[in-house]
XYZ file of C-alpha atoms in Angstrom:
649
model
C -30.319 -7.382 9.632
C -33.518 -6.989 7.722
C -35.131 -9.461 5.357
C -38.199 -8.528 3.419
C -40.170 -8.947 0.251
C -40.508 -6.036 -2.147
C -43.539 -4.891 -0.192
C -41.585 -4.672 3.050
C -38.209 -3.711 1.605
C -38.213 -0.236 3.133
C -39.466 -1.265 6.562
C -36.875 -0.973 9.326
C -36.715 -2.443 12.791
C -35.763 0.196 15.369
C -32.588 -0.917 17.104
C -32.889 -1.969 20.733
C -29.453 -3.452 21.203
C -26.676 -2.064 23.313
C -22.988 -1.824 22.559
C -20.203 -3.573 24.389
C -19.999 -0.586 26.744
C -23.661 -0.997 27.693
C -24.658 2.299 26.118
C -27.593 2.535 23.789
C -26.617 2.023 20.172
C -28.141 3.902 17.309
C -26.771 2.791 13.975
C -27.008 5.292 11.154
C -27.026 5.020 7.392
C -25.886 8.652 7.126
C -22.676 9.135 9.101
C -21.642 12.427 7.526
C -21.777 14.066 10.950
C -19.560 11.447 12.634
C -16.877 13.128 14.694
C -13.224 12.295 14.221
C -12.688 9.009 16.057
C -9.293 10.230 17.296
C -10.497 13.654 18.408
C -11.004 12.835 22.062
C -7.577 11.233 22.337
C -5.927 14.194 20.673
C -7.420 16.864 22.904
C -6.849 14.842 26.082
C -3.304 13.844 25.173
C -4.043 10.117 25.190
C -3.354 9.517 21.487
C -0.215 7.435 21.058
C 2.588 8.649 18.830
C 6.010 7.099 18.371
C 7.614 8.855 21.328
C 4.650 7.886 23.541
C 5.212 4.143 23.160
C 6.249 2.689 26.548
C 9.852 1.562 26.259
C 10.910 -1.969 27.025
C 13.392 -2.678 29.759
C 16.913 -2.372 28.432
C 16.023 -0.028 25.594
C 18.991 1.754 24.039
C 18.940 5.131 22.310
C 20.362 5.899 18.886
C 21.708 9.160 17.495
C 23.238 9.695 14.037
C 26.534 11.457 13.564
C 26.065 13.368 10.326
C 28.399 14.996 7.855
C 29.515 18.552 8.727
C 30.006 19.571 5.096
C 28.203 19.215 1.767
C 30.770 17.418 -0.412
C 34.049 15.828 0.606
C 36.210 12.731 0.676
C 36.451 11.096 4.101
C 40.136 10.722 4.911
C 39.728 9.584 8.515
C 36.900 8.952 10.969
C 37.835 8.615 14.641
C 35.128 7.399 17.026
C 37.410 6.017 19.732
C 36.899 8.819 22.241
C 33.143 8.785 21.715
C 33.015 5.002 22.075
C 34.734 5.278 25.462
C 32.246 7.813 26.783
C 30.199 6.446 29.733
C 26.909 5.002 28.588
C 27.921 4.442 24.962
C 27.312 0.829 23.963
C 28.389 0.810 20.314
C 29.078 3.082 17.357
C 28.094 1.674 13.977
C 29.320 2.616 10.512
C 28.850 1.218 7.009
C 31.286 -1.575 7.910
C 28.726 -3.062 10.325
C 25.941 -3.481 7.763
C 25.256 -7.198 7.160
C 23.301 -6.563 3.969
C 23.594 -3.694 1.523
C 24.510 -0.126 2.391
C 21.723 1.194 0.205
C 18.315 2.775 0.818
C 17.520 4.214 -2.619
C 13.997 3.325 -3.721
C 13.558 4.264 -7.375
C 17.307 4.350 -8.054
C 19.972 2.665 -5.906
C 22.063 5.805 -5.419
C 21.668 6.600 -1.713
C 23.917 4.904 0.863
C 22.535 4.598 4.382
C 25.981 5.569 5.749
C 28.617 7.579 3.947
C 31.484 5.264 3.038
C 34.300 7.242 1.452
C 32.528 10.319 0.142
C 30.028 12.770 1.628
C 27.266 13.896 -0.735
C 25.338 16.379 1.411
C 25.518 18.234 4.707
C 23.662 16.030 7.170
C 24.441 12.684 5.544
C 24.673 9.928 8.220
C 28.272 8.832 8.802
C 27.914 6.832 12.018
C 25.284 5.795 14.540
C 25.843 6.146 18.268
C 23.958 3.712 20.513
C 23.891 4.551 24.193
C 21.960 3.846 27.354
C 20.463 7.344 27.327
C 19.803 10.146 24.868
C 22.021 12.442 26.897
C 24.997 10.075 26.656
C 24.524 9.784 22.885
C 24.391 13.578 22.458
C 27.561 14.079 24.506
C 29.382 11.298 22.675
C 28.531 12.796 19.279
C 30.581 15.862 20.196
C 33.656 13.660 20.618
C 33.699 12.154 17.121
C 36.320 13.648 14.826
C 36.453 13.457 11.054
C 39.188 14.479 8.612
C 37.885 15.583 5.218
C 39.115 16.626 1.812
C 36.659 19.252 0.621
C 35.256 18.911 -2.900
C 33.360 21.382 -5.131
C 29.762 21.944 -4.088
C 26.817 22.355 -6.475
C 23.578 23.853 -5.164
C 22.164 25.357 -8.393
C 20.237 22.909 -10.615
C 21.156 24.868 -13.735
C 24.836 24.413 -12.923
C 24.221 20.721 -12.295
C 22.561 20.348 -15.706
C 25.421 22.191 -17.399
C 27.885 19.762 -15.797
C 25.841 16.717 -16.775
C 24.792 15.918 -13.200
C 21.352 14.453 -13.886
C 19.502 11.875 -11.790
C 17.694 10.451 -14.829
C 17.574 11.450 -18.515
C 15.335 14.469 -19.223
C 11.654 13.907 -20.052
C 9.628 15.833 -22.626
C 5.864 16.065 -23.175
C 4.810 17.365 -26.563
C 1.535 18.217 -28.278
C 1.296 19.854 -31.699
C 4.319 21.764 -33.035
C 5.375 24.875 -31.155
C 8.216 25.706 -33.524
C 5.897 26.156 -36.494
C 3.336 28.438 -34.812
C 5.413 31.106 -33.083
C 5.217 33.248 -36.222
C 1.427 33.092 -36.066
C 1.234 34.480 -32.534
C 0.161 38.084 -32.010
C 1.997 38.198 -28.690
C 5.000 36.167 -27.467
C 6.168 36.464 -23.869
C 9.322 34.916 -22.402
C 10.597 34.764 -18.858
C 11.903 32.815 -15.901
C 10.164 31.516 -12.804
C 11.825 30.166 -9.659
C 10.306 28.381 -6.691
C 12.270 27.625 -3.543
C 12.196 24.658 -1.191
C 9.868 24.225 1.750
C 10.307 22.434 5.068
C 7.578 19.926 5.949
C 7.703 20.897 9.624
C 5.512 18.022 10.736
C 4.840 18.391 14.458
C 6.231 14.913 15.166
C 9.806 14.532 13.949
C 11.234 11.487 12.200
C 11.799 8.434 14.354
C 11.543 4.714 14.882
C 11.660 2.139 17.679
C 12.934 -1.352 16.918
C 13.213 -4.460 19.002
C 14.173 -8.051 18.217
C 11.567 -10.797 18.310
C 11.623 -14.577 18.054
C 13.139 -16.448 15.107
C 15.719 -13.725 14.434
C 12.970 -11.359 13.418
C 12.484 -7.706 14.214
C 9.558 -5.397 14.899
C 9.712 -1.676 14.187
C 7.349 1.070 15.235
C 7.948 3.732 12.616
C 6.688 7.237 11.940
C 6.187 6.555 8.248
C 3.624 7.035 5.497
C 4.948 3.902 3.776
C 5.259 0.886 6.098
C 6.051 -1.469 3.232
C 8.799 0.827 1.947
C 10.339 0.791 5.428
C 10.036 -2.992 5.572
C 11.641 -3.401 2.138
C 14.490 -1.024 2.956
C 15.294 -2.720 6.263
C 15.303 -6.129 4.593
C 17.828 -4.803 2.097
C 20.101 -3.317 4.751
C 19.958 -6.318 7.081
C 20.113 -8.895 4.309
C 17.075 -10.821 5.559
C 13.683 -11.603 3.979
C 10.823 -9.148 4.412
C 8.662 -11.670 6.278
C 11.025 -11.432 9.245
C 10.398 -7.701 9.546
C 7.195 -6.294 11.002
C 6.530 -2.560 10.684
C 3.765 -1.042 12.759
C 2.319 2.474 12.542
C -0.344 3.761 14.926
C -0.468 7.321 13.594
C 1.807 10.156 12.529
C 2.030 13.636 13.934
C 1.986 14.981 10.393
C 3.717 13.803 7.253
C 2.900 15.922 4.174
C 5.063 13.632 2.025
C 8.151 14.019 4.197
C 7.640 10.557 5.678
C 6.666 8.769 2.466
C 10.185 7.701 1.544
C 12.515 9.447 3.975
C 11.257 7.644 7.070
C 13.053 4.545 5.784
C 16.553 5.734 6.691
C 15.825 6.267 10.378
C 13.941 2.990 10.695
C 16.816 1.184 8.983
C 19.306 2.712 11.426
C 17.490 1.543 14.567
C 16.697 -1.820 12.971
C 20.390 -2.295 12.234
C 21.304 -1.495 15.832
C 18.613 -3.751 17.286
C 19.558 -6.556 14.908
C 23.235 -6.410 15.840
C 22.914 -5.780 19.580
C 19.772 -7.899 20.132
C 18.369 -5.041 22.203
C 15.490 -2.616 21.725
C 16.715 0.615 20.131
C 14.858 3.907 19.807
C 15.430 7.091 17.823
C 13.196 10.168 18.060
C 15.005 12.915 16.213
C 15.652 16.376 17.578
C 13.951 19.069 15.484
C 17.227 20.630 14.348
C 18.665 17.254 13.355
C 15.508 16.489 11.409
C 15.542 19.798 9.546
C 19.260 19.516 8.767
C 19.300 15.912 7.597
C 16.064 15.533 5.631
C 14.966 16.712 2.187
C 12.368 19.373 1.410
C 9.991 20.343 -1.378
C 11.952 20.450 -4.636
C 13.182 23.903 -5.646
C 12.738 24.563 -9.374
C 14.294 27.069 -11.747
C 12.306 27.260 -14.979
C 12.173 29.117 -18.290
C 8.983 29.740 -20.258
C 7.816 31.041 -23.612
C 4.127 31.586 -24.298
C 2.299 32.836 -27.392
C -1.229 34.277 -27.787
C -3.486 35.174 -30.687
C -5.316 38.487 -30.898
C -8.157 37.093 -28.754
C -5.695 36.171 -25.996
C -6.107 32.465 -26.644
C -2.910 30.560 -25.905
C -1.449 29.255 -29.162
C 1.843 27.780 -27.935
C 3.710 27.159 -24.723
C 7.234 25.948 -24.030
C 8.912 25.434 -20.670
C 12.119 23.960 -19.284
C 12.037 22.830 -15.655
C 15.296 22.469 -13.711
C 14.447 20.383 -10.678
C 16.832 20.509 -7.721
C 16.741 16.849 -6.716
C 19.467 17.033 -4.106
C 22.182 14.440 -3.670
C 20.158 11.305 -4.492
C 17.103 10.311 -6.490
C 14.698 9.629 -3.633
C 11.311 10.253 -5.350
C 12.596 12.983 -7.666
C 11.964 11.181 -10.983
C 8.306 10.694 -10.086
C 8.025 14.275 -8.818
C 9.549 15.498 -12.078
C 7.018 13.550 -14.128
C 4.094 14.999 -12.180
C 5.488 18.468 -12.884
C 5.153 17.702 -16.586
C 1.637 16.312 -16.145
C 0.568 19.613 -14.562
C 2.567 21.981 -16.747
C -0.495 23.435 -18.521
C -2.656 23.479 -15.380
C -6.336 24.116 -16.185
C -5.811 25.470 -19.688
C -5.996 24.043 -23.175
C -2.882 24.726 -25.203
C -2.880 23.211 -28.713
C 0.916 23.372 -29.089
C 3.021 22.396 -26.081
C 6.597 21.316 -25.531
C 7.760 20.994 -21.936
C 10.985 19.380 -20.742
C 12.100 18.571 -17.209
C 15.598 17.923 -15.879
C 16.165 16.204 -12.545
C 19.453 17.723 -11.420
C 21.819 16.267 -8.831
C 23.156 18.782 -6.320
C 24.733 18.616 -2.879
C 21.612 19.276 -0.840
C 19.839 16.591 1.216
C 17.781 14.491 -1.217
C 14.543 16.371 -1.803
C 11.374 14.368 -1.549
C 7.605 14.217 -1.698
C 5.644 17.241 -0.518
C 1.970 18.086 -0.875
C 1.282 18.323 -4.609
C 4.345 16.213 -5.506
C 5.744 18.482 -8.236
C 2.359 19.605 -9.523
C 2.454 23.047 -7.858
C 5.889 23.747 -9.341
C 4.612 22.950 -12.828
C 1.427 25.003 -12.470
C 3.324 27.953 -11.013
C 5.329 28.436 -14.198
C 2.385 28.752 -16.601
C 0.613 31.000 -14.100
C 3.764 33.140 -13.973
C 3.753 33.276 -17.778
C 0.108 34.406 -17.798
C 0.797 37.008 -15.096
C 3.718 38.460 -17.033
C 1.706 38.475 -20.254
C -1.167 40.273 -18.536
C 1.208 42.896 -17.184
C 2.903 43.508 -20.529
C -0.354 43.544 -22.508
C -2.207 45.704 -20.011
C -5.038 43.247 -19.410
C -6.294 41.333 -16.401
C -4.718 37.946 -15.779
C -8.242 36.721 -15.031
C -9.273 37.554 -18.579
C -6.511 35.368 -20.021
C -7.238 32.579 -17.568
C -10.964 32.472 -18.264
C -10.552 32.505 -22.050
C -8.246 29.489 -21.993
C -9.973 27.168 -19.515
C -10.227 23.508 -20.459
C -13.345 22.407 -22.319
C -14.842 18.972 -22.815
C -12.744 16.879 -25.194
C -9.583 19.006 -24.997
C -6.277 17.149 -25.056
C -3.481 17.385 -22.512
C 0.160 17.468 -23.564
C 0.550 13.805 -22.622
C -2.375 12.582 -24.727
C -5.208 12.283 -22.201
C -8.570 13.616 -23.314
C -10.335 15.811 -20.774
C -13.721 14.415 -19.730
C -16.444 15.711 -17.405
C -14.799 19.118 -17.464
C -16.186 21.695 -15.030
C -13.544 24.409 -15.289
C -15.766 27.089 -16.850
C -18.838 26.422 -14.662
C -16.596 26.462 -11.569
C -15.055 29.758 -12.652
C -18.462 31.308 -13.305
C -19.771 30.145 -9.938
C -16.736 31.565 -8.147
C -17.042 34.863 -10.006
C -20.679 35.124 -8.972
C -20.178 33.940 -5.397
C -17.203 36.173 -4.632
C -18.076 39.005 -7.037
C -14.657 39.411 -8.620
C -15.580 42.713 -10.274
C -16.773 44.319 -7.053
C -13.718 43.178 -5.112
C -11.396 44.472 -7.828
C -13.151 47.849 -7.832
C -12.768 48.109 -4.067
C -9.086 47.188 -4.317
C -8.485 49.788 -7.045
C -10.229 52.457 -4.963
C -8.120 51.617 -1.907
C -4.855 51.654 -3.852
C -5.708 55.021 -5.395
C -5.988 56.584 -1.946
C -3.289 54.713 -0.033
C 0.259 56.080 0.009
C 1.778 53.313 2.131
C -0.116 50.096 1.425
C -1.495 48.356 -1.638
C -3.886 45.467 -1.992
C -4.223 42.851 -4.700
C -6.269 39.844 -5.682
C -5.063 36.665 -7.372
C -7.179 33.819 -8.695
C -5.809 30.483 -9.833
C -7.814 27.593 -11.227
C -6.385 24.180 -10.396
C -6.448 20.980 -12.409
C -4.782 18.374 -10.211
C -4.564 14.652 -10.826
C -4.922 12.428 -7.780
C -3.549 8.885 -7.370
C -0.108 7.531 -8.219
C 1.247 8.189 -11.708
C 2.856 4.757 -11.386
C -0.435 2.976 -12.066
C 0.371 -0.386 -10.383
C 0.725 1.454 -7.059
C -2.977 2.286 -7.055
C -4.012 -0.722 -4.997
C -5.055 -1.385 -1.415
C -5.974 -4.156 1.006
C -8.118 -4.610 4.072
C -8.457 -7.254 6.766
C -11.741 -7.384 8.665
C -12.597 -9.417 11.767
C -16.153 -9.784 13.030
C -15.961 -10.972 16.625
C -18.447 -13.205 18.405
C -20.193 -10.287 20.070
C -20.724 -8.512 16.749
C -17.961 -5.949 17.180
C -15.594 -5.402 14.272
C -11.836 -4.967 13.936
C -10.439 -3.338 10.809
C -6.919 -3.259 9.408
C -6.000 -1.493 6.163
C -2.905 -0.064 4.546
C -4.013 3.491 5.301
C -1.849 5.531 7.669
C -3.561 8.120 9.858
C -1.576 11.360 9.925
C -4.209 13.935 10.744
C -6.229 13.698 7.531
C -8.983 11.683 9.246
C -8.656 8.431 7.311
C -9.385 6.367 10.444
C -12.763 8.042 10.748
C -13.499 7.353 7.095
C -12.655 3.672 7.512
C -14.978 3.470 10.535
C -17.721 5.000 8.429
C -17.273 2.411 5.686
C -17.371 -0.608 8.000
C -20.244 0.741 10.090
C -22.274 1.571 6.989
C -21.805 -1.841 5.330
C -22.669 -3.770 8.500
C -25.233 -1.163 9.605
C -23.756 -1.042 13.077
C -22.916 1.813 15.370
C -19.438 3.275 14.773
C -18.551 2.491 18.400
C -18.553 -1.205 17.441
C -15.705 -0.659 14.951
C -12.069 -0.506 16.009
C -9.366 0.640 13.616
C -6.157 -1.282 14.200
C -2.680 0.118 13.607
C -1.243 -0.124 10.102
C 0.893 -3.231 10.179
C 2.853 -5.038 7.465
C 2.105 -8.457 8.961
C -1.676 -7.984 8.967
C -1.840 -6.082 5.672
C 1.141 -6.663 3.408
C 2.610 -5.041 0.296
C 0.824 -1.731 0.704
C 1.303 1.492 -1.199
C 2.198 4.550 0.875
C -0.495 6.844 2.203
C -0.049 9.547 -0.387
C -1.290 10.886 -3.733
C -4.654 12.073 -2.371
C -6.012 8.560 -2.809
C -5.552 6.798 0.540
C -9.192 6.920 1.635
C -10.477 6.050 -1.851
C -8.238 3.013 -2.314
C -8.304 1.596 1.209
C -11.942 2.494 1.708
C -12.902 0.509 -1.374
C -10.807 -2.454 -0.259
C -12.516 -2.295 3.121
C -15.945 -2.111 1.512
C -15.188 -5.209 -0.571
C -13.957 -7.112 2.503
C -16.970 -6.129 4.609
C -19.374 -7.086 1.845
C -17.701 -10.490 1.525
C -18.321 -11.180 5.224
C -21.813 -9.739 4.996
C -22.628 -12.138 2.172
C -21.576 -15.102 4.332
C -23.729 -13.861 7.194
C -26.693 -13.384 4.889
C -26.287 -16.864 3.431
C -26.154 -18.494 6.861
C -29.026 -16.430 8.219
C -31.146 -17.342 5.211
C -30.715 -21.047 5.965
C -31.621 -20.548 9.606
C -34.697 -18.517 8.776
C -35.745 -20.388 5.633
C -35.258 -17.347 3.471
C -32.955 -16.403 0.605
C -29.670 -14.459 0.946
C -30.747 -11.707 -1.420
C -33.805 -11.019 0.745
C -31.668 -10.209 3.787
C -30.190 -6.840 4.591
C -28.751 -5.391 7.761
C -30.432 -2.327 9.181
C -29.575 -0.899 12.589
C -28.049 -4.176 13.759
C -31.369 -6.070 13.490
C -32.865 -8.494 10.999
C -36.477 -8.948 9.898
C -38.161 -11.262 7.443
C -41.585 -11.110 5.869
C -42.574 -14.770 5.998
C -45.411 -16.460 4.198
C -48.553 -16.973 6.309
C -48.447 -20.764 5.844
C -45.003 -21.141 7.382
C -45.240 -23.851 10.088
C -44.786 -22.733 13.641
C -42.324 -25.629 14.165
C -39.947 -24.149 11.612
C -40.320 -20.792 13.298
C -39.471 -22.331 16.652
C -36.390 -24.093 15.280
C -35.120 -20.912 13.647
C -35.770 -19.035 16.835
C -33.970 -21.575 18.994
C -30.947 -21.492 16.675
C -30.474 -17.866 17.531
C -29.792 -18.694 21.150
C -31.451 -17.359 24.317
C -32.285 -13.685 24.626
C -32.558 -11.400 27.571
C -36.196 -11.131 28.674
C -36.393 -7.372 28.110
C -35.275 -7.839 24.521
C -37.650 -10.666 23.716
C -40.054 -10.173 20.802
C -43.066 -12.473 20.450
C -43.273 -14.606 17.328
C -45.760 -13.323 14.822
C -47.199 -14.447 11.514
C -47.532 -12.471 8.357
C -50.811 -10.580 8.498
C -50.638 -9.957 12.244
C -50.697 -6.265 13.127
C -47.262 -4.685 13.632
C -46.379 -2.944 16.852
C -44.800 0.455 16.409
C -41.370 -0.899 17.283
C -41.614 -4.021 15.124
C -40.498 -4.863 11.623
C -41.814 -7.611 9.411
C -40.538 -10.426 11.627
C -38.284 -11.432 14.527
C -34.997 -9.637 15.024
C -31.675 -11.358 14.347
C -28.835 -9.155 15.422
C -25.383 -9.379 13.907
C -23.892 -10.510 17.190
C -26.570 -13.235 17.503
C -25.260 -14.935 14.374
C -22.059 -15.726 16.238
C -23.476 -16.987 19.558
C -24.424 -20.497 20.557
C -27.701 -21.119 22.339
C -26.094 -22.927 25.217
C -28.510 -25.858 24.826
C -26.512 -27.961 22.398
C -28.112 -26.572 19.278
C -25.630 -23.717 18.996
C -25.487 -20.675 16.827
C -22.979 -20.039 14.042
C -19.305 -20.675 14.443
C -16.928 -18.561 12.362
C -15.664 -21.632 10.521
C -19.152 -22.244 9.202
C -19.219 -18.905 7.358
């Protein structure tokens, strides 16, 4: 900590303290070069993931039995032979659910277990609980099911034609496209299709649940949304959320695939643990995971785009057919983000875009990096590419002429501000020399008989944060321990993006302590409740700000208490490199100095600094006054006069 007048405001006391480990500490204001705090654990294999958690004695292992077809009525399910297999403890179905057989988040249209009808290949029908994974796998082969096959829809256009929509269609409109088509010098129409994409996170879906006191349950889950898991389990078990604790140390990748879809697997093991009163674990096999979980949404879209003679876009229409899969999952929100990004980085004065969320018999598709934005941007880029080909011009020429400018309006009414599209384009063109690269490509293609090269450029205008505005919130819990070390809990989930390191940076910077003094705790619904999922490119921003606010609140208490000890004012105290200095008036009585000094508690002889008055010459390693380290604020002196107790702050 450092207290000073204006004259001494920039003077720092070099840190001489040592961390808990005994190593020299060097706190830094600039931590831009801080290494990933999890890096050492990752490369040495010591980082803990779900399947690394030591199992409790008596742990059972769960394995879903999933539907072997995409759409059918269940006429008969026979689990008797599987239940008799050695090692099998219980086989659960929808009949065993004490609460509601429902895990749908936005819309309640997704049963945890199939009851009488199968909606997609891979839908959970039963859950095998056994004493070993091997026994569960062998037992699954013994389950028989009698089905009445039903028609299967996999094409979103067919689903729309048959009225199979998750939600009513949405339309964004700006200007009047119908009235300006006749004014266009060029009108191009076409179709663009994008397929699905597997998340392929290195760590598969999974959860580990065990009962605790007071009929409660604790779940370690590989999820981006601990609160969503907690809420879903409460619904399935029919108990309040406060009896469910969800804990996440880190994920081995998520990419959106564990934002909502982790809930089903956590609910399954929670159900088993709740019923059997035993710990139950599920770490899915890769093939089960890929078969039973949703992907990036495939889209089939139509477009119509019109240009004037200067290749400025006059009008644009598009219809997006989103393949949502068998249930809503996050599809309505994904569909809306597609509309938000339908014109990408371009200004179009007349726009009409409509999106249809279509129900098919695929596993419910879900969040994936970009959350519908890439699908929307792809269509207008496809329209520009086709126009460039038909008009015999470069797509780059059309792109550059239509880039957003300050004050332009999006199709949903937002006015573009602080627009840097054109400067960014110009910088890229200069840095990468588009013209030179294109000339080299043309020369190569002219000579090559077997290979061709090409170059594509795509500006991106992407909106971060949740489109559901109330979800843009975060929380943090900060503990400052008696030795000055700090524990931090937030709602942020570490999944390889480095958010733990960012949170360490925030806490260390506010308290001006070495990053080694900060420990990031697991993400836990009991410590930090009602969190939004780690998604939408906003996790570090939201949780980092919450953490900054929490740290500053504690810092203010420390400053207030230190100011009373040292006869200063709170606003004159700052923390710099874990030490505190004060420029005191020359007339300050030595008795007051002695009392303030004694209140700090005894110091080790090698760390002792002699008292000095204002006007005395400074040693090279001194500041404007005696040091008062963060940890010292929490220690008693041992002579009855004490230091500061946490309850005093």
